[in-house]
Short mmCIF file of C-alpha atoms in Angstrom, two decimals:
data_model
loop_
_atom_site.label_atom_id
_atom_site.label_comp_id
_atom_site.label_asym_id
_atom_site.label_seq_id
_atom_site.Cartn_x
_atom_site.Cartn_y
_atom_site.Cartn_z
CA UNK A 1 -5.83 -5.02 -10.70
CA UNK A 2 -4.07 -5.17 -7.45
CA UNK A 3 -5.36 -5.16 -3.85
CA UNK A 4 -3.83 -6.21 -0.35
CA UNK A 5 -4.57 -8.04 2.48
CA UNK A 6 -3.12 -8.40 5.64
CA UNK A 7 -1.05 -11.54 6.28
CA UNK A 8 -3.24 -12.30 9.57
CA UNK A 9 -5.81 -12.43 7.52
CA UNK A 10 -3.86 -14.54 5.18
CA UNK A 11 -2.63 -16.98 7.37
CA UNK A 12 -6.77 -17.33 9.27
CA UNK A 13 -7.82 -17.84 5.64
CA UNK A 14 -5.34 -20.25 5.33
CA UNK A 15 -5.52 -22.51 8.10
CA UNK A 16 -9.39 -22.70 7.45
CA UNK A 17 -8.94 -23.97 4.03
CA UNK A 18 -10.02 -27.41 4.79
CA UNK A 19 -13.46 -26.45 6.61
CA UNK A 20 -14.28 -24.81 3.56
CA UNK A 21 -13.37 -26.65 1.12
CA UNK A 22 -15.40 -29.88 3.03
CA UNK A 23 -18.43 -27.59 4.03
CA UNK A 24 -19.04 -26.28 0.66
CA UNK A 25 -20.22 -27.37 -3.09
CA UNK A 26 -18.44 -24.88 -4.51
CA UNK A 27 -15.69 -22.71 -3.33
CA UNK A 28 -14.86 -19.47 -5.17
CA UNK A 29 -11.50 -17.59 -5.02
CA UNK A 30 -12.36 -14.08 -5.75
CA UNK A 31 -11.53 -10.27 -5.18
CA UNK A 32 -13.02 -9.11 -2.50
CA UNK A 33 -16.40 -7.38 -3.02
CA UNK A 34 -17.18 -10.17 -5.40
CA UNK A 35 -19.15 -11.84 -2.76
CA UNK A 36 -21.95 -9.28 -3.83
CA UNK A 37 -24.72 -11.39 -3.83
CA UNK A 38 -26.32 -8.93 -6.52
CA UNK A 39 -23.69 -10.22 -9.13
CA UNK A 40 -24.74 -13.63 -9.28
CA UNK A 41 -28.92 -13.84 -8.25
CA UNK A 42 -29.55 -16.59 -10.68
CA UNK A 43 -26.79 -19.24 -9.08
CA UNK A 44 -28.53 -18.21 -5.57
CA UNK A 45 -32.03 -18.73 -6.79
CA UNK A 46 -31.21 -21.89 -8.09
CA UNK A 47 -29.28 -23.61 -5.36
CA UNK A 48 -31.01 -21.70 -2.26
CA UNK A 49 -27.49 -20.02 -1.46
CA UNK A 50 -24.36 -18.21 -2.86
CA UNK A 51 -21.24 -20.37 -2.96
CA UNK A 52 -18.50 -20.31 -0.30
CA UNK A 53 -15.88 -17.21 -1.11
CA UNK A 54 -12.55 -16.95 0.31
CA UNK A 55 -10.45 -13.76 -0.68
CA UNK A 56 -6.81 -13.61 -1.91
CA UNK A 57 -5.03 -9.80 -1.46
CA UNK A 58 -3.46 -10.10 -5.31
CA UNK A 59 -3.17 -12.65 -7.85
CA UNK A 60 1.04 -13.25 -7.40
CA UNK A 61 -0.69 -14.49 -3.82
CA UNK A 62 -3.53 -16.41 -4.77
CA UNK A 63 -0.74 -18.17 -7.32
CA UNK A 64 1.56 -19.39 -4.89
CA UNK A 65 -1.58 -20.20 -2.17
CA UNK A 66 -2.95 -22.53 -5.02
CA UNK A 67 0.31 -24.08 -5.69
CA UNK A 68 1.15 -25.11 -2.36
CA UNK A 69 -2.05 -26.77 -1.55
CA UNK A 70 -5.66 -24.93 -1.42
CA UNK A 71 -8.13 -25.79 -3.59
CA UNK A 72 -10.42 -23.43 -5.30
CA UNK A 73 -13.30 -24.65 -7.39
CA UNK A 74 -13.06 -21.11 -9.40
CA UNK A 75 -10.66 -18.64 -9.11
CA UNK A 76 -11.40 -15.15 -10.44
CA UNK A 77 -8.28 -13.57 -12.23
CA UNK A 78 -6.96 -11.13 -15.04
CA UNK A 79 -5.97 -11.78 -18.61
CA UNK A 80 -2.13 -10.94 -18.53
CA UNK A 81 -2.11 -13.84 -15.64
CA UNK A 82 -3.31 -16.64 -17.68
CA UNK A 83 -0.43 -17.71 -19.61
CA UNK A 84 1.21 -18.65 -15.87
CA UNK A 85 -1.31 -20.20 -14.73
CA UNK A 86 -2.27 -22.30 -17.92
CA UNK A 87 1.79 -23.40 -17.78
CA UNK A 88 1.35 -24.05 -14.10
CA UNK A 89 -0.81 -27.35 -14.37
CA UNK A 90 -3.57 -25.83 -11.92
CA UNK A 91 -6.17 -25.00 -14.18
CA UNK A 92 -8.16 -27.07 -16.63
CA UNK A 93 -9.99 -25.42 -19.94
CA UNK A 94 -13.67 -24.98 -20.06
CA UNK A 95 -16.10 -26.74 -21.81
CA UNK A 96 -17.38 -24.02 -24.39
CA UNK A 97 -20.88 -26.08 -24.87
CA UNK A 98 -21.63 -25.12 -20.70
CA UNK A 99 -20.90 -21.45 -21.00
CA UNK A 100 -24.78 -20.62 -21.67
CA UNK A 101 -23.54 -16.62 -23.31
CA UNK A 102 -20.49 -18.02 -24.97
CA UNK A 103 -22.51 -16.83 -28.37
CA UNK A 104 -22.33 -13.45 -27.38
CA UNK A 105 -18.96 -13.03 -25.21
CA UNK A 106 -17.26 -10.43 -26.31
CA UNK A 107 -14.74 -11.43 -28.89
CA UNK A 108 -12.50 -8.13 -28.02
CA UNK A 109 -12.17 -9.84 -24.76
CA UNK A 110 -12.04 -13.49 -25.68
CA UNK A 111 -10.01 -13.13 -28.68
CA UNK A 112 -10.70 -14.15 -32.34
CA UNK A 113 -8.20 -17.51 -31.66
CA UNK A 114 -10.43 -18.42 -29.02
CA UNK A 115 -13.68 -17.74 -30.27
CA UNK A 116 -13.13 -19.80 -33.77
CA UNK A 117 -12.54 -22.86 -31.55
CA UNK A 118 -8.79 -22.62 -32.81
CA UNK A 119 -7.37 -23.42 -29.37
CA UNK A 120 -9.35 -24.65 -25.53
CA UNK A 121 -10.74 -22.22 -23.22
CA UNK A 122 -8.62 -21.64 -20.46
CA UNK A 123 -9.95 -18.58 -19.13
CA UNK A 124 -13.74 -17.08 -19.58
CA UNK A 125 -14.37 -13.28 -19.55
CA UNK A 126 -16.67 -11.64 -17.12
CA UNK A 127 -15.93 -8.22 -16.70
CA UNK A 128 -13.81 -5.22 -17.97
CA UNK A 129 -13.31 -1.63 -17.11
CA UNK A 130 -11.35 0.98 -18.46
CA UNK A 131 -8.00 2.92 -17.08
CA UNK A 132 -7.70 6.60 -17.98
CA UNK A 133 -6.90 9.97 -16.45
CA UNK A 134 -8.98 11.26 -13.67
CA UNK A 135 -8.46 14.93 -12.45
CA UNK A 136 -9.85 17.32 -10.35
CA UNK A 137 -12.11 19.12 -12.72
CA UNK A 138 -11.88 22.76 -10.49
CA UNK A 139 -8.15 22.57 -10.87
CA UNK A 140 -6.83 21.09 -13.89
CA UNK A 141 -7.51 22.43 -17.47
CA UNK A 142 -9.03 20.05 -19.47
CA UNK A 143 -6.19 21.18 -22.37
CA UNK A 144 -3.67 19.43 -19.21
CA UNK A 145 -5.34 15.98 -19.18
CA UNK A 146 -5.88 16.12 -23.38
CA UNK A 147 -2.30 13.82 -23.60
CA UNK A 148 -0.37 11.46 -20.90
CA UNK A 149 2.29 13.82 -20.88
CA UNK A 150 0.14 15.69 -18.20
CA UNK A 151 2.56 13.05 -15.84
CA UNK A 152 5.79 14.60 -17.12
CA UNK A 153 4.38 18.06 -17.11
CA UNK A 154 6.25 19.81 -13.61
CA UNK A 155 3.75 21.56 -12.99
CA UNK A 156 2.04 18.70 -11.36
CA UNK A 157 4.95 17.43 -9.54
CA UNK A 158 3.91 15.76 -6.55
CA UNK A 159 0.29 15.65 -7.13
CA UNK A 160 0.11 13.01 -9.68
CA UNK A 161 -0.52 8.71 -8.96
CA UNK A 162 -0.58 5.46 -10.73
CA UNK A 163 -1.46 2.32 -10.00
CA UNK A 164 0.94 0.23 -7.75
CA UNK A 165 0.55 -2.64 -10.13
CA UNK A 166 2.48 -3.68 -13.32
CA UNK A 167 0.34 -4.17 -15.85
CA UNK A 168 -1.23 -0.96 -15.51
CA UNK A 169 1.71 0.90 -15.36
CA UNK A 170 2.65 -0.48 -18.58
CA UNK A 171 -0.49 -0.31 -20.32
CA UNK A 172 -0.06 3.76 -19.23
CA UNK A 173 3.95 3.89 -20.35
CA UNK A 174 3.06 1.75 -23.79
CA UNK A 175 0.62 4.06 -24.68
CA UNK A 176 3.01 7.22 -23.93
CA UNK A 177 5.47 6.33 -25.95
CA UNK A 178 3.02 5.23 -29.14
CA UNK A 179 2.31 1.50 -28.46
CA UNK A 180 -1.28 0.34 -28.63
CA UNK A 181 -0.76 -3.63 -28.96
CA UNK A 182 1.75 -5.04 -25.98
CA UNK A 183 1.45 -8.63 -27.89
CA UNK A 184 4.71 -8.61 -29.09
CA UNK A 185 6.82 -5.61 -28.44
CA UNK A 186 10.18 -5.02 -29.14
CA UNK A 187 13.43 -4.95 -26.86
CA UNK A 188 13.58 -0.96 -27.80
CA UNK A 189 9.71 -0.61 -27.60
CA UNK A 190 9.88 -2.33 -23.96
CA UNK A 191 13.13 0.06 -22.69
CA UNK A 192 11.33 3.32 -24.26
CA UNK A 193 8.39 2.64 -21.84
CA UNK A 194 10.43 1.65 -18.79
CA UNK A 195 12.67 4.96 -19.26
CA UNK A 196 9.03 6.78 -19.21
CA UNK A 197 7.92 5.33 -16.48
CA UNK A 198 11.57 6.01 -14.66
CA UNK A 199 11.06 9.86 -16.04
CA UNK A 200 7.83 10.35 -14.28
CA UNK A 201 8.61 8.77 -11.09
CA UNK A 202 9.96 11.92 -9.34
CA UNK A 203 6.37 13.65 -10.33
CA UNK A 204 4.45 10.53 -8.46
CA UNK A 205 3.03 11.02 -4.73
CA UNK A 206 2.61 7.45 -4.08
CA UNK A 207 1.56 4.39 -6.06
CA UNK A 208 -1.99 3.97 -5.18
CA UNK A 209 -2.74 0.37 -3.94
CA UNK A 210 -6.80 0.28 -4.15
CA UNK A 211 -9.29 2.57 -5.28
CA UNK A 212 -10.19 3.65 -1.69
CA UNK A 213 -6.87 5.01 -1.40
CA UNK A 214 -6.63 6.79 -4.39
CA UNK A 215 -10.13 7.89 -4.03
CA UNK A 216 -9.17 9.65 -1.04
CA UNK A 217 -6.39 11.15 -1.95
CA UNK A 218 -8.29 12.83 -5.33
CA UNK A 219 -11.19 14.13 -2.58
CA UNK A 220 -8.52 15.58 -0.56
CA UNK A 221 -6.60 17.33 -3.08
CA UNK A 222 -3.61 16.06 -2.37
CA UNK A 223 -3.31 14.08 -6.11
CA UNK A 224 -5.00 16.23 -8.96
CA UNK A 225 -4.87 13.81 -11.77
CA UNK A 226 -4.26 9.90 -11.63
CA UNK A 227 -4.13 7.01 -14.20
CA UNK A 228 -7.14 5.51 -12.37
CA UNK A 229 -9.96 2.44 -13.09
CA UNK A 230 -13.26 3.63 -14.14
CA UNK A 231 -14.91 2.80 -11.23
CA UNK A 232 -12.62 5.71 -9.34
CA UNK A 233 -14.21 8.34 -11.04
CA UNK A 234 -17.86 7.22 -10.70
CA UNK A 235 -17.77 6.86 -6.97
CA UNK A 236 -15.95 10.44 -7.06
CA UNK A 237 -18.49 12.15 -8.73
CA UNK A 238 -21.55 10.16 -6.61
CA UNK A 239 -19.69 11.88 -3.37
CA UNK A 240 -20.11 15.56 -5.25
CA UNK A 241 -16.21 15.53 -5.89
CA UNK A 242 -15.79 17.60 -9.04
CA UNK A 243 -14.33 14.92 -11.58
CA UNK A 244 -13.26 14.81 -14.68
CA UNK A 245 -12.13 10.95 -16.56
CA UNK A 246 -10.32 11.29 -20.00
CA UNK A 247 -10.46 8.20 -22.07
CA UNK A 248 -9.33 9.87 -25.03
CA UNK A 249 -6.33 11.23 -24.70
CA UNK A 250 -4.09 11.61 -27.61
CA UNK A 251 -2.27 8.46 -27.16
CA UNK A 252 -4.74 6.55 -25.93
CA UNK A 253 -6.04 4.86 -23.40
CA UNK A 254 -6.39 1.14 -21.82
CA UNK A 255 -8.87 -1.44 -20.62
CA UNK A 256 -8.67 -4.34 -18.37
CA UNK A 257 -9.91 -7.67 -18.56
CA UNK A 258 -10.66 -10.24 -15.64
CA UNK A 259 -12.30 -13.94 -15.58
CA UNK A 260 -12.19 -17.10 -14.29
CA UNK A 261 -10.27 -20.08 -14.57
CA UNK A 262 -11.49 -23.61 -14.15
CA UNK A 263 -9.31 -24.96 -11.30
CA UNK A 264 -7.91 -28.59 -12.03
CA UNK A 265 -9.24 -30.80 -9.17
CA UNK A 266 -11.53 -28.93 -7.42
CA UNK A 267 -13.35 -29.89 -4.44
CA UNK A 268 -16.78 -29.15 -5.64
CA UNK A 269 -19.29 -30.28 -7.84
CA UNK A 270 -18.11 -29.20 -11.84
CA UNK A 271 -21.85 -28.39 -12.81
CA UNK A 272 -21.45 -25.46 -10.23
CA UNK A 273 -18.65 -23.65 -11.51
CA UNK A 274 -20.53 -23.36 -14.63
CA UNK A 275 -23.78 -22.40 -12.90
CA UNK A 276 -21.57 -19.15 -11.10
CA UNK A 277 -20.26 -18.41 -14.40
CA UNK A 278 -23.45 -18.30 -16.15
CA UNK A 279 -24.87 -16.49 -13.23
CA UNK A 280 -22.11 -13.80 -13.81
CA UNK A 281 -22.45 -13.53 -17.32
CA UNK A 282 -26.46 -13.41 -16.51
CA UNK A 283 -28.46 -10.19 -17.92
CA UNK A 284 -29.91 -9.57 -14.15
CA UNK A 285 -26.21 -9.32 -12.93
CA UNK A 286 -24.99 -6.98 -15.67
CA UNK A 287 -26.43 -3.63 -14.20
CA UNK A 288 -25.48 -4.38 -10.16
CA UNK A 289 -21.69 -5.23 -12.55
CA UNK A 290 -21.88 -1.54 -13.83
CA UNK A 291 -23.19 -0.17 -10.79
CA UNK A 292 -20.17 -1.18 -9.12
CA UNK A 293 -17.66 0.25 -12.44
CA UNK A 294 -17.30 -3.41 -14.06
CA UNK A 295 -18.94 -4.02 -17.57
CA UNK A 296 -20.08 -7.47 -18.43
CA UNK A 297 -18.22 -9.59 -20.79
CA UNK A 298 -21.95 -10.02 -22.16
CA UNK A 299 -22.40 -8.21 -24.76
CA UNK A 300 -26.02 -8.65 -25.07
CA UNK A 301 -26.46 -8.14 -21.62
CA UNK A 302 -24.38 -4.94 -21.92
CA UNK A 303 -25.98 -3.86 -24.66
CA UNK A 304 -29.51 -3.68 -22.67
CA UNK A 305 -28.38 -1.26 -20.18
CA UNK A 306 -28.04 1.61 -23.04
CA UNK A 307 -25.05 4.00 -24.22
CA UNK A 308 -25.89 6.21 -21.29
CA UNK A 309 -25.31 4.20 -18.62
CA UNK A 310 -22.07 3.34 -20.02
CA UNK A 311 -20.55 6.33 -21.02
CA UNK A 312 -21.63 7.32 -17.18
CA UNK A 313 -19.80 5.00 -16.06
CA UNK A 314 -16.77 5.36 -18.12
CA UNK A 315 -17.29 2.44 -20.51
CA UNK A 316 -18.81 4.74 -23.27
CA UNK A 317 -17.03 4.38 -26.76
CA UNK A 318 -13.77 5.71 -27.27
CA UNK A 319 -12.27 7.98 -30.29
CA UNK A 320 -8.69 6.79 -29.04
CA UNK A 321 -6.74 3.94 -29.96
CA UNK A 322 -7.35 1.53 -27.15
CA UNK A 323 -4.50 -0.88 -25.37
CA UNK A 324 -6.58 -4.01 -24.55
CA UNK A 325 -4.30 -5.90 -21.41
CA UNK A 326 -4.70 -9.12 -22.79
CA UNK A 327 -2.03 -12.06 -21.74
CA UNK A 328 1.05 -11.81 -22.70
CA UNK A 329 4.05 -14.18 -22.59
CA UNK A 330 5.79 -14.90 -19.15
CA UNK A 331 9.20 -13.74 -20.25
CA UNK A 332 7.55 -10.29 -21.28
CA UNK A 333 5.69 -9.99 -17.70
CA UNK A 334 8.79 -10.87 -15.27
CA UNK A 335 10.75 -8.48 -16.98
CA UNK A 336 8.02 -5.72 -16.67
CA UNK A 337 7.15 -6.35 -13.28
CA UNK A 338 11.17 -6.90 -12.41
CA UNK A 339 11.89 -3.09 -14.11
CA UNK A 340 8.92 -1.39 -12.05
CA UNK A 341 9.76 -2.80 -8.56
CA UNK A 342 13.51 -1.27 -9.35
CA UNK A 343 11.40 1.67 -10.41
CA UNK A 344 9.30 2.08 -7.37
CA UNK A 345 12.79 1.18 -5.26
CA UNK A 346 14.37 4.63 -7.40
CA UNK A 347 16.40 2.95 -9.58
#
């Protein structure tokens, strides 16, 4: 997941790092619109206030912020990042006994490894969503949308988008050319997907960077079918839009993963980071989570809001084979992200 900030507000952020980090027990590094004080009641109730958030625009930035010098207490990122950041030396694992819904975290999401106590906790799931083909309903025949080849179809030249971000384009080109598990592809299985995603590049109108963006340009009819997050979809169809979100494709399709790390030396108190975790893995939080498009890692707290709520929100159950974007190496994710910047450049 990819969003952008401006580098004013990069650079104010920046030179205000030490107020915050003195003023504050805990300091959270965080997406924006994870400040929602809805999606973590119990820390507030607790400790008579939320914790101190400062925003990053993507996670390549909030890397290279934490290496030269701020400290985060927590720092919310997704699961092909945390092989980079385990390597880095910034992070520290968790201590399994303080995550009060370790029990019943998703093991899909934490992985089996993890879960048997094979290897430390680095990273701590706390929410998911799905990516899948949105399309304007009115306009596209739901027999167009039924495989991904809907983005090499020329008929929809020019009104088609994907994610401006790496992993999802992947996760999309995997799946189009028959790969469900990007854990250890193949030299051939990683060209056939970057010659896909080179084939449908001429059919793109942009890259969308957030899901404002792309949101807009669905509503508009400029773009009648996207690879798009769940959440897209939902706020399309609360605005009347006429939407229609394929998760099962023939080929598949894919679902994200995003946490928090445990940042090594932070400037507040340790109990804290555990109480905002807890708080986000908390059954009050999960349905202001899913309001919003994100599914708790929880799953007993998922499981309370009902199938109907889920499938609403495009988190229902799938009859596809499903690409989970869990880490992968280094080596595999520089080469990816190298290929689609030479991509996006038309090369």
């Amino acid at each position: 997941m990819t969003h952008r900030t401006a580098l004013g507000t990069a650079l104010a952020l920046a030179l205000s790092i030490p107020a915050y980090a003195q003023a504050q027990d805990l300091l959270a590094f965080e997406y924006s619109g994870f400040e929602n004080p809805d999606f973590h009641q119990p820390y507030i109730a607790e400790h008579g206030t939320s914790p101190e958030f400062v925003f990053f625009g993507d996670e390549d930035e909030a890397f290279q912020r934490l290496l030269a010098g701020f400290r985060s207490d927590v720092t919310q990122i997704c699961a092909g990042s945390v092989p980079r950041w385990q390597g880095s030396g910034i992070i520290e694992p968790w201590d399994r006994a303080q995550i009060a819904a370790y029990d019943t975290l998703s093991s899909d999401l934490l992985g089996e490894d993890v879960r048997s106590g094979a290897t430390e906790l680095w990273w701590v799931p706390a929410n998911f969503g799905s990516t899948a083909v949105a399309y304007n309903a009115e306009q596209v025949p739901a027999e167009d949308v039924a495989s991904l080849s809907i983005f090499t179809n020329p008929a929809y030249a020019g009104r088609l988008s994907i994610p401006d971000n790496v992993d999802d384009a992947y996760a999309l080109a995997y799946l189009a050319t028959g790969v469900t598990n990007w854990a250890d592809v193949t030299d051939e299985q990683f060209e056939a997907a970057t010659a896909w995603l080179r084939s449908i590049h001429p059919n793109l109108l942009t890259y969308w960077v957030d899901p404002g963006e792309i949101q807009q340009l669905m509503a508009s009819g400029q773009v009648l079918a996207a690879w798009v997050w769940n959440e897209v979809p939902v706020a399309l169809a609360g605005e009347g839009f006429p939407v229609g979100f394929n998760r099962n494709t023939t080929e598949g399709s894919s679902v994200w993963l995003c946490g928090y790390v445990n940042m090594a030396d932070g400037p507040g108190a340790e109990d804290l980071a555990y109480d905002y975790i807890n708080a986000m893995h908390s059954e009050a939080s999960a349905q202001p989570l899913l309001d919003n498009g994100f599914g708790t890692a929880n799953t007993a707290a998922l499981e309370s809001l009902g199938a109907e709520q889920l499938e609403a929100a495009g988190l229902g159950s799938a009859t596809v084979p499903l690409l989970a974007q869990l880490p992968i190496s280094d080596e595999q994710r520089a080469r990816q992200a190298e290929a689609f910047e030479r991509i996006k450049a038309g090369f």
